[in-house]
């Protein structure tokens, strides 16, 4: 299958490669959540390089053992590098590589760069020192692949070992509406709007999951759930892997993530469910691990409304809600007809929540709106009968649009929608906005 999406990022990598070989060594950081396609992007970029490319994969091992394995890998490949003598540490190995860049032009790719902090204390600062020493003399394009949120700690924080050393940062996001439509068209040109939404609702735009489901033809709700319930399927294995990464921290983290995925989206609801405040856990899951995201309605003033929490990885949220939540009832590799029926009913609710996210992406991709998302009134307005808006989209200059969403081509009477928007605009945060009134159905996303 042809490479899909991330064309701007590919061009950015090509520009950095040319500059590194012509002007001097440069470092490009490719970051994003796990499974978002960082490695595939780097490999696709390297195909266009006429110079040698060296790939080093960092796993958790002791310094000497990992150094030996990487050295043996480099020695087994046919290339111009003559690494001698055999290094006894990773710092020595990287110094030889950086020194080789003073005589040769090449690309050096380091995958899972963040794991170096676990290999040996002080290793990252030492590598930063070596890079600073050789970067003005070498012609290397150094590409480091880092998962979030570790990238921010290493490269953006003043206390990070590589603070201000990255020449370019590329942050990959999951596929949006445009890329998912391109993927579906490649495999099934006559795809339906329901299949587009189903693919997004499960994969969350993660390329690997989306490609697997589309290629195998699992695009309706029952086929998707059957794949998730089959422990040997790619979807289930990816879900279990991501769960191990998330739940491996502490059991309470996994439990909080599951509760958020199942609808407990405020600190108050979570505290009621767990019988104790969980604010500290929520902040750690967001700031330290990037597994949760706090959101407020558009136009809301800071701290003026209840913060809502959601699992930042939509695929993980799907897996928690539909597989982990029911694992006691699962009879691997499948489920009972009763469980499937319950999950199909819940999947419809899940689809509509995901429709809001997909519609917001579609509106912003159109270029007509800068921001889009659901809007909820503050508690006092809600008590006065003010209802939330399915989707609020904002343009620059204080104008925007209120959208009523429907999965099928039906809509409430215009008068009812106008009254709903009029009441919403009585809230202080929307008073100054000039809002147009629209309805948006799932079929519109195919345009």
Tab-separated table of C-alpha atoms in Angstrom:
chain	number	residue	atom	x	y	z
A	1	UNK	CA	0.000	0.000	0.000
A	2	UNK	CA	1.256	3.493	-0.850
A	3	UNK	CA	2.287	5.794	1.969
A	4	UNK	CA	-0.697	7.908	3.037
A	5	UNK	CA	-0.760	11.285	4.727
A	6	UNK	CA	1.966	13.345	6.452
A	7	UNK	CA	3.189	14.816	3.146
A	8	UNK	CA	4.155	18.117	4.753
A	9	UNK	CA	6.229	16.246	7.344
A	10	UNK	CA	7.965	14.220	4.607
A	11	UNK	CA	8.944	17.426	2.841
A	12	UNK	CA	10.164	18.878	6.134
A	13	UNK	CA	12.446	15.869	6.676
A	14	UNK	CA	13.759	16.167	3.108
A	15	UNK	CA	14.597	19.857	3.638
A	16	UNK	CA	16.395	19.104	6.918
A	17	UNK	CA	18.372	16.301	5.267
A	18	UNK	CA	19.568	18.588	2.442
A	19	UNK	CA	20.520	21.325	4.897
A	20	UNK	CA	22.424	18.893	7.141
A	21	UNK	CA	24.489	17.565	4.237
A	22	UNK	CA	25.175	21.019	2.779
A	23	UNK	CA	25.460	23.299	5.807
A	24	UNK	CA	26.304	21.088	8.792
A	25	UNK	CA	24.845	18.577	11.236
A	26	UNK	CA	21.201	19.024	12.231
A	27	UNK	CA	18.900	17.206	14.648
A	28	UNK	CA	15.261	16.473	13.829
A	29	UNK	CA	12.950	15.210	16.566
A	30	UNK	CA	9.928	13.180	15.427
A	31	UNK	CA	7.416	12.836	18.218
A	32	UNK	CA	3.828	11.787	18.854
A	33	UNK	CA	1.816	9.159	20.690
A	34	UNK	CA	2.688	5.492	20.330
A	35	UNK	CA	1.455	3.967	17.070
A	36	UNK	CA	0.927	7.289	15.301
A	37	UNK	CA	3.323	6.368	12.489
A	38	UNK	CA	6.642	7.949	13.510
A	39	UNK	CA	8.788	5.042	12.342
A	40	UNK	CA	6.923	4.667	9.049
A	41	UNK	CA	7.356	8.372	8.341
A	42	UNK	CA	11.110	8.159	8.970
A	43	UNK	CA	11.483	5.023	6.803
A	44	UNK	CA	9.533	6.636	3.964
A	45	UNK	CA	11.760	9.699	4.182
A	46	UNK	CA	14.925	7.599	4.131
A	47	UNK	CA	13.876	5.952	0.853
A	48	UNK	CA	14.599	9.248	-0.897
A	49	UNK	CA	18.087	9.561	0.577
A	50	UNK	CA	21.025	8.734	-1.693
A	51	UNK	CA	23.364	8.713	1.306
A	52	UNK	CA	23.804	5.918	3.818
A	53	UNK	CA	21.173	5.537	6.557
A	54	UNK	CA	21.950	3.917	9.908
A	55	UNK	CA	19.100	2.834	12.201
A	56	UNK	CA	19.625	2.142	15.884
A	57	UNK	CA	16.796	0.757	18.001
A	58	UNK	CA	17.107	1.424	21.731
A	59	UNK	CA	15.704	-1.194	24.079
A	60	UNK	CA	16.009	-1.485	27.823
A	61	UNK	CA	19.294	-3.212	28.527
A	62	UNK	CA	22.440	-2.362	30.428
A	63	UNK	CA	24.861	0.070	28.806
A	64	UNK	CA	27.540	-2.497	27.881
A	65	UNK	CA	25.077	-5.052	26.485
A	66	UNK	CA	23.172	-2.532	24.357
A	67	UNK	CA	26.477	-1.072	23.126
A	68	UNK	CA	27.655	-4.535	22.072
A	69	UNK	CA	24.395	-5.319	20.236
A	70	UNK	CA	24.345	-2.002	18.345
A	71	UNK	CA	28.034	-2.281	17.470
A	72	UNK	CA	27.542	-5.801	16.105
A	73	UNK	CA	24.583	-4.596	14.039
A	74	UNK	CA	26.629	-1.797	12.522
A	75	UNK	CA	29.558	-4.128	11.833
A	76	UNK	CA	27.298	-6.638	10.049
A	77	UNK	CA	26.082	-4.025	7.550
A	78	UNK	CA	27.913	-3.152	4.347
A	79	UNK	CA	28.974	0.482	4.621
A	80	UNK	CA	31.933	2.836	4.803
A	81	UNK	CA	32.106	3.107	8.607
A	82	UNK	CA	35.191	1.726	10.271
A	83	UNK	CA	34.421	1.720	13.978
A	84	UNK	CA	37.594	0.923	15.841
A	85	UNK	CA	38.399	0.072	18.510
A	86	UNK	CA	35.242	-1.716	19.659
A	87	UNK	CA	33.505	0.723	22.050
A	88	UNK	CA	32.769	-0.355	25.599
A	89	UNK	CA	29.914	2.084	26.237
A	90	UNK	CA	27.113	3.782	24.315
A	91	UNK	CA	28.757	7.168	24.820
A	92	UNK	CA	31.921	5.854	23.126
A	93	UNK	CA	29.882	4.305	20.291
A	94	UNK	CA	28.018	7.544	19.592
A	95	UNK	CA	31.239	9.550	19.744
A	96	UNK	CA	32.687	7.321	17.010
A	97	UNK	CA	29.547	7.817	14.910
A	98	UNK	CA	29.578	11.603	15.370
A	99	UNK	CA	33.298	11.697	14.558
A	100	UNK	CA	32.648	9.687	11.371
A	101	UNK	CA	30.240	12.443	10.341
A	102	UNK	CA	33.164	14.831	9.980
A	103	UNK	CA	34.378	12.767	7.001
A	104	UNK	CA	31.135	11.290	5.592
A	105	UNK	CA	27.552	12.402	4.995
A	106	UNK	CA	24.873	10.085	6.403
A	107	UNK	CA	21.567	9.927	8.248
A	108	UNK	CA	21.506	8.470	11.751
A	109	UNK	CA	18.097	7.348	13.049
A	110	UNK	CA	17.661	6.562	16.745
A	111	UNK	CA	14.346	4.885	17.526
A	112	UNK	CA	12.836	4.988	21.027
A	113	UNK	CA	15.381	7.620	22.002
A	114	UNK	CA	13.662	8.181	25.354
A	115	UNK	CA	14.754	4.712	26.522
A	116	UNK	CA	18.342	5.942	26.774
A	117	UNK	CA	17.391	7.639	30.048
A	118	UNK	CA	16.627	4.172	31.472
A	119	UNK	CA	19.841	2.551	30.222
A	120	UNK	CA	22.258	4.521	32.374
A	121	UNK	CA	22.018	7.553	34.629
A	122	UNK	CA	23.678	10.580	33.055
A	123	UNK	CA	23.799	9.070	29.555
A	124	UNK	CA	21.543	11.659	27.917
A	125	UNK	CA	23.560	14.665	29.215
A	126	UNK	CA	26.747	12.970	27.998
A	127	UNK	CA	25.259	12.436	24.514
A	128	UNK	CA	24.111	16.065	24.476
A	129	UNK	CA	27.682	17.138	25.246
A	130	UNK	CA	29.058	14.963	22.431
A	131	UNK	CA	26.494	16.263	19.940
A	132	UNK	CA	27.353	19.865	20.861
A	133	UNK	CA	31.047	19.045	20.359
A	134	UNK	CA	30.703	17.535	16.865
A	135	UNK	CA	27.662	19.237	15.324
A	136	UNK	CA	29.637	22.176	13.922
A	137	UNK	CA	32.144	19.825	12.251
A	138	UNK	CA	29.956	16.969	10.980
A	139	UNK	CA	27.445	16.534	8.138
A	140	UNK	CA	24.972	14.210	9.837
A	141	UNK	CA	21.204	14.335	9.764
A	142	UNK	CA	20.340	12.982	13.197
A	143	UNK	CA	16.694	11.866	13.457
A	144	UNK	CA	15.472	10.875	16.903
A	145	UNK	CA	12.076	9.211	17.352
A	146	UNK	CA	10.525	9.937	20.749
A	147	UNK	CA	7.099	9.215	22.217
A	148	UNK	CA	5.122	11.844	24.057
A	149	UNK	CA	5.250	13.183	26.717
A	150	UNK	CA	8.912	12.214	27.157
A	151	UNK	CA	9.893	14.414	24.204
A	152	UNK	CA	8.778	17.542	26.045
A	153	UNK	CA	10.834	16.615	29.095
A	154	UNK	CA	13.994	15.955	27.066
A	155	UNK	CA	13.848	18.742	24.454
A	156	UNK	CA	11.474	21.470	25.687
A	157	UNK	CA	12.080	21.665	29.420
A	158	UNK	CA	14.967	23.903	30.586
A	159	UNK	CA	16.003	20.960	32.737
A	160	UNK	CA	16.001	18.573	29.765
A	161	UNK	CA	19.330	17.149	28.597
A	162	UNK	CA	18.774	18.278	24.976
A	163	UNK	CA	17.096	21.596	25.718
A	164	UNK	CA	17.480	23.939	22.695
A	165	UNK	CA	19.590	21.366	20.794
A	166	UNK	CA	16.849	20.204	18.409
A	167	UNK	CA	16.890	22.096	15.110
A	168	UNK	CA	13.421	20.898	14.085
A	169	UNK	CA	10.537	19.172	15.874
A	170	UNK	CA	7.880	17.273	13.953
A	171	UNK	CA	4.835	16.361	16.027
A	172	UNK	CA	2.761	13.672	14.321
A	173	UNK	CA	-0.974	13.543	14.917
A	174	UNK	CA	-3.335	10.646	14.148
A	175	UNK	CA	-5.038	10.589	10.754
A	176	UNK	CA	-7.804	13.138	10.335
A	177	UNK	CA	-10.875	12.912	8.152
A	178	UNK	CA	-8.949	13.611	4.926
A	179	UNK	CA	-6.357	10.847	5.453
A	180	UNK	CA	-8.947	8.266	6.525
A	181	UNK	CA	-10.961	8.989	3.375
A	182	UNK	CA	-7.815	8.606	1.264
A	183	UNK	CA	-7.061	5.280	2.948
A	184	UNK	CA	-10.593	3.974	2.459
A	185	UNK	CA	-10.708	5.088	-1.172
A	186	UNK	CA	-7.469	3.200	-1.861
A	187	UNK	CA	-8.995	-0.047	-0.567
A	188	UNK	CA	-12.718	0.426	-1.201
A	189	UNK	CA	-13.592	3.303	-3.547
A	190	UNK	CA	-17.327	3.030	-2.841
A	191	UNK	CA	-17.013	3.229	0.953
A	192	UNK	CA	-19.922	4.643	2.951
A	193	UNK	CA	-20.077	7.426	5.538
A	194	UNK	CA	-20.910	4.832	8.214
A	195	UNK	CA	-17.723	2.924	7.386
A	196	UNK	CA	-15.691	6.129	7.619
A	197	UNK	CA	-17.099	6.877	11.074
A	198	UNK	CA	-16.673	3.277	12.264
A	199	UNK	CA	-13.025	3.312	11.192
A	200	UNK	CA	-12.386	6.542	13.109
A	201	UNK	CA	-14.392	5.437	16.164
A	202	UNK	CA	-12.178	2.371	16.611
A	203	UNK	CA	-8.746	3.378	15.305
A	204	UNK	CA	-8.824	6.976	16.521
A	205	UNK	CA	-6.853	7.747	13.370
A	206	UNK	CA	-3.886	5.514	14.256
A	207	UNK	CA	-2.511	4.409	10.860
A	208	UNK	CA	-1.685	0.801	11.755
A	209	UNK	CA	-5.101	0.042	13.253
A	210	UNK	CA	-6.938	1.871	10.460
A	211	UNK	CA	-4.985	0.068	7.713
A	212	UNK	CA	-5.544	-3.337	9.318
A	213	UNK	CA	-9.309	-2.853	9.687
A	214	UNK	CA	-9.738	-1.401	6.196
A	215	UNK	CA	-7.559	-4.054	4.527
A	216	UNK	CA	-9.385	-6.917	6.253
A	217	UNK	CA	-12.811	-5.439	5.439
A	218	UNK	CA	-13.820	-5.061	9.098
A	219	UNK	CA	-15.847	-1.897	8.672
A	220	UNK	CA	-19.270	-2.574	10.179
A	221	UNK	CA	-19.925	-2.544	13.911
A	222	UNK	CA	-20.296	-6.297	14.432
A	223	UNK	CA	-17.163	-7.162	12.436
A	224	UNK	CA	-15.161	-4.571	14.331
A	225	UNK	CA	-16.322	-5.811	17.735
A	226	UNK	CA	-15.691	-9.425	16.726
A	227	UNK	CA	-12.112	-8.483	15.785
A	228	UNK	CA	-11.638	-6.700	19.115
A	229	UNK	CA	-12.966	-9.753	20.989
A	230	UNK	CA	-10.560	-12.097	19.154
A	231	UNK	CA	-7.384	-12.173	21.229
A	232	UNK	CA	-5.304	-13.190	18.196
A	233	UNK	CA	-6.430	-10.317	15.984
A	234	UNK	CA	-4.173	-7.337	15.311
A	235	UNK	CA	-6.701	-5.010	16.966
A	236	UNK	CA	-6.791	-7.042	20.188
A	237	UNK	CA	-3.005	-7.464	20.348
A	238	UNK	CA	-2.472	-3.741	19.860
A	239	UNK	CA	-5.076	-2.991	22.508
A	240	UNK	CA	-3.471	-5.341	25.028
A	241	UNK	CA	-0.026	-3.885	24.295
A	242	UNK	CA	-1.211	-0.326	24.837
A	243	UNK	CA	-3.060	-1.388	27.965
A	244	UNK	CA	0.100	-2.973	29.365
A	245	UNK	CA	1.932	0.304	28.795
A	246	UNK	CA	-0.872	2.329	30.428
A	247	UNK	CA	-1.756	-0.044	33.248
A	248	UNK	CA	1.825	-1.014	33.936
A	249	UNK	CA	2.282	2.207	35.891
A	250	UNK	CA	-0.192	1.493	38.685
A	251	UNK	CA	-3.471	-0.377	38.788
A	252	UNK	CA	-5.308	2.773	39.872
A	253	UNK	CA	-4.229	4.469	36.611
A	254	UNK	CA	-5.735	1.702	34.500
A	255	UNK	CA	-8.941	1.846	36.536
A	256	UNK	CA	-9.225	5.629	36.140
A	257	UNK	CA	-8.637	5.371	32.386
A	258	UNK	CA	-11.360	2.732	32.111
A	259	UNK	CA	-13.789	4.879	34.094
A	260	UNK	CA	-13.087	7.905	31.856
A	261	UNK	CA	-13.573	5.812	28.724
A	262	UNK	CA	-16.929	4.644	30.055
A	263	UNK	CA	-18.293	8.146	30.678
A	264	UNK	CA	-17.016	9.350	34.070
A	265	UNK	CA	-15.557	12.521	32.589
A	266	UNK	CA	-15.307	14.907	35.568
A	267	UNK	CA	-13.287	14.812	38.773
A	268	UNK	CA	-16.566	14.847	40.752
A	269	UNK	CA	-17.935	11.772	38.951
A	270	UNK	CA	-14.636	9.947	39.384
A	271	UNK	CA	-14.415	10.850	43.082
A	272	UNK	CA	-17.952	9.555	43.584
A	273	UNK	CA	-17.108	6.327	41.770
A	274	UNK	CA	-13.845	5.715	43.659
A	275	UNK	CA	-14.979	7.090	46.996
A	276	UNK	CA	-12.023	9.467	47.214
A	277	UNK	CA	-10.653	12.483	45.294
A	278	UNK	CA	-8.452	11.504	42.354
A	279	UNK	CA	-7.231	14.947	41.213
A	280	UNK	CA	-3.584	14.088	41.799
A	281	UNK	CA	-3.847	10.931	39.698
A	282	UNK	CA	-5.585	12.854	36.909
A	283	UNK	CA	-2.805	15.431	36.734
A	284	UNK	CA	-0.114	12.758	36.647
A	285	UNK	CA	-1.898	10.836	33.898
A	286	UNK	CA	-2.046	14.036	31.867
A	287	UNK	CA	1.300	15.703	32.583
A	288	UNK	CA	3.642	12.756	33.165
A	289	UNK	CA	2.178	10.060	30.910
A	290	UNK	CA	0.037	11.904	28.352
A	291	UNK	CA	-2.752	9.331	28.738
A	292	UNK	CA	-5.494	11.781	29.755
A	293	UNK	CA	-6.464	15.161	28.358
A	294	UNK	CA	-8.374	17.884	30.193
A	295	UNK	CA	-10.790	19.911	28.081
A	296	UNK	CA	-13.092	22.887	28.445
A	297	UNK	CA	-15.822	24.095	26.142
A	298	UNK	CA	-14.803	26.543	23.445
A	299	UNK	CA	-14.866	30.187	24.592
A	300	UNK	CA	-14.866	29.165	28.249
A	301	UNK	CA	-12.793	31.375	30.522
A	302	UNK	CA	-9.967	29.687	32.384
A	303	UNK	CA	-11.302	27.830	35.453
A	304	UNK	CA	-14.853	29.086	34.749
A	305	UNK	CA	-16.331	25.690	33.933
A	306	UNK	CA	-15.984	22.119	35.016
A	307	UNK	CA	-12.965	20.502	33.409
A	308	UNK	CA	-13.841	17.358	31.497
A	309	UNK	CA	-11.374	14.512	31.198
A	310	UNK	CA	-10.962	12.144	28.268
A	311	UNK	CA	-8.522	9.407	27.314
A	312	UNK	CA	-6.147	11.083	24.864
A	313	UNK	CA	-5.737	7.866	22.830
A	314	UNK	CA	-9.130	7.196	21.200
A	315	UNK	CA	-8.215	3.620	20.278
A	316	UNK	CA	-7.237	2.866	23.878
A	317	UNK	CA	-10.523	4.406	25.039
A	318	UNK	CA	-12.427	2.116	22.640
A	319	UNK	CA	-10.525	-0.940	23.869
A	320	UNK	CA	-11.100	-0.083	27.525
A	321	UNK	CA	-14.807	0.533	26.995
A	322	UNK	CA	-15.661	-2.467	24.848
A	323	UNK	CA	-13.124	-5.158	25.753
A	324	UNK	CA	-11.594	-4.570	29.188
A	325	UNK	CA	-14.916	-3.454	30.644
A	326	UNK	CA	-16.450	-6.822	29.649
A	327	UNK	CA	-13.424	-9.124	29.929
A	328	UNK	CA	-15.033	-11.165	32.718
A	329	UNK	CA	-17.850	-12.062	30.300
A	330	UNK	CA	-15.660	-12.770	27.286
A	331	UNK	CA	-15.182	-16.329	26.116
A	332	UNK	CA	-12.020	-15.882	24.061
A	333	UNK	CA	-11.853	-15.790	21.092
A	334	UNK	CA	-15.389	-14.418	21.046
A	335	UNK	CA	-18.361	-13.382	23.118
A	336	UNK	CA	-21.900	-14.453	23.855
A	337	UNK	CA	-24.777	-13.189	21.670
A	338	UNK	CA	-26.152	-11.266	24.662
A	339	UNK	CA	-22.865	-9.432	25.212
A	340	UNK	CA	-22.551	-8.646	21.506
A	341	UNK	CA	-26.066	-7.151	21.522
A	342	UNK	CA	-25.242	-4.922	24.519
A	343	UNK	CA	-21.977	-3.808	22.942
A	344	UNK	CA	-23.685	-3.000	19.633
A	345	UNK	CA	-26.152	-0.765	21.468
A	346	UNK	CA	-23.302	0.952	23.340
A	347	UNK	CA	-21.330	1.276	20.105
A	348	UNK	CA	-24.075	3.517	18.683
A	349	UNK	CA	-23.624	5.898	21.612
A	350	UNK	CA	-19.867	5.738	21.184
A	351	UNK	CA	-20.203	6.454	17.452
A	352	UNK	CA	-22.121	9.670	18.069
A	353	UNK	CA	-19.490	10.902	20.536
A	354	UNK	CA	-16.818	10.132	17.935
A	355	UNK	CA	-18.940	11.821	15.234
A	356	UNK	CA	-18.507	15.099	17.120
A	357	UNK	CA	-14.713	14.691	17.041
A	358	UNK	CA	-14.633	13.670	13.376
A	359	UNK	CA	-16.968	16.514	12.346
A	360	UNK	CA	-14.754	19.013	14.201
A	361	UNK	CA	-11.704	17.694	12.326
A	362	UNK	CA	-13.601	17.907	9.016
A	363	UNK	CA	-14.623	21.525	9.643
A	364	UNK	CA	-11.089	22.601	10.544
A	365	UNK	CA	-9.579	20.719	7.590
A	366	UNK	CA	-11.911	22.663	5.300
A	367	UNK	CA	-10.041	25.840	6.249
A	368	UNK	CA	-13.270	27.695	7.008
A	369	UNK	CA	-12.890	27.458	10.792
A	370	UNK	CA	-9.929	27.752	13.109
A	371	UNK	CA	-11.480	25.933	16.083
A	372	UNK	CA	-14.333	23.489	16.505
A	373	UNK	CA	-15.686	21.416	19.362
A	374	UNK	CA	-18.733	20.760	21.570
A	375	UNK	CA	-19.973	23.554	23.821
A	376	UNK	CA	-21.537	23.083	27.247
A	377	UNK	CA	-23.089	25.843	29.406
A	378	UNK	CA	-21.741	26.526	32.865
A	379	UNK	CA	-23.716	25.102	35.780
A	380	UNK	CA	-25.789	28.223	36.461
A	381	UNK	CA	-26.860	28.483	32.815
A	382	UNK	CA	-27.683	24.778	32.720
A	383	UNK	CA	-30.008	25.255	35.687
A	384	UNK	CA	-31.792	27.977	33.706
A	385	UNK	CA	-32.504	25.467	30.936
A	386	UNK	CA	-29.668	26.402	28.553
A	387	UNK	CA	-28.688	23.345	26.516
A	388	UNK	CA	-25.287	22.513	25.098
A	389	UNK	CA	-24.422	22.796	21.404
A	390	UNK	CA	-23.356	19.668	19.519
A	391	UNK	CA	-20.610	21.604	17.793
A	392	UNK	CA	-19.405	25.185	17.949
A	393	UNK	CA	-17.048	26.295	15.162
A	394	UNK	CA	-15.178	29.609	15.317
A	395	UNK	CA	-13.725	31.832	12.618
A	396	UNK	CA	-11.313	34.667	13.202
A	397	UNK	CA	-12.940	38.018	13.818
A	398	UNK	CA	-15.610	36.997	16.322
A	399	UNK	CA	-17.935	34.976	14.109
A	400	UNK	CA	-18.686	31.303	13.856
A	401	UNK	CA	-21.394	28.699	13.502
A	402	UNK	CA	-23.464	26.435	15.714
A	403	UNK	CA	-23.994	22.966	14.261
A	404	UNK	CA	-26.649	20.431	15.117
A	405	UNK	CA	-25.315	16.961	14.336
A	406	UNK	CA	-27.340	13.993	13.134
A	407	UNK	CA	-26.135	10.642	11.865
A	408	UNK	CA	-28.939	10.515	9.295
A	409	UNK	CA	-30.505	13.222	7.133
A	410	UNK	CA	-33.061	14.453	9.599
A	411	UNK	CA	-33.086	17.500	11.795
A	412	UNK	CA	-35.182	19.211	14.402
A	413	UNK	CA	-37.443	22.113	13.297
A	414	UNK	CA	-35.593	25.331	12.543
A	415	UNK	CA	-37.491	27.171	15.277
A	416	UNK	CA	-36.341	24.714	17.947
A	417	UNK	CA	-32.717	24.999	16.847
A	418	UNK	CA	-32.877	28.790	16.719
A	419	UNK	CA	-34.283	28.956	20.243
A	420	UNK	CA	-31.547	26.623	21.486
A	421	UNK	CA	-28.800	28.791	19.951
A	422	UNK	CA	-30.497	32.013	21.158
A	423	UNK	CA	-30.508	30.728	24.747
A	424	UNK	CA	-26.858	29.681	24.443
A	425	UNK	CA	-25.905	33.165	23.258
A	426	UNK	CA	-27.278	34.655	26.448
A	427	UNK	CA	-24.280	33.132	28.228
A	428	UNK	CA	-21.503	35.649	28.744
A	429	UNK	CA	-18.859	33.737	26.781
A	430	UNK	CA	-21.006	33.619	23.609
A	431	UNK	CA	-22.669	37.041	23.787
A	432	UNK	CA	-20.187	38.783	21.514
A	433	UNK	CA	-20.235	36.079	18.840
A	434	UNK	CA	-22.240	36.266	15.634
A	435	UNK	CA	-23.327	32.654	15.140
A	436	UNK	CA	-24.751	31.151	11.980
A	437	UNK	CA	-27.067	28.171	12.375
A	438	UNK	CA	-26.429	24.916	10.493
A	439	UNK	CA	-27.164	21.221	10.629
A	440	UNK	CA	-24.556	18.625	9.715
A	441	UNK	CA	-25.172	14.955	8.968
A	442	UNK	CA	-22.735	12.087	8.558
A	443	UNK	CA	-23.112	12.020	4.756
A	444	UNK	CA	-21.788	15.599	4.575
A	445	UNK	CA	-18.366	14.379	5.690
A	446	UNK	CA	-17.929	12.557	2.357
A	447	UNK	CA	-17.752	15.880	0.485
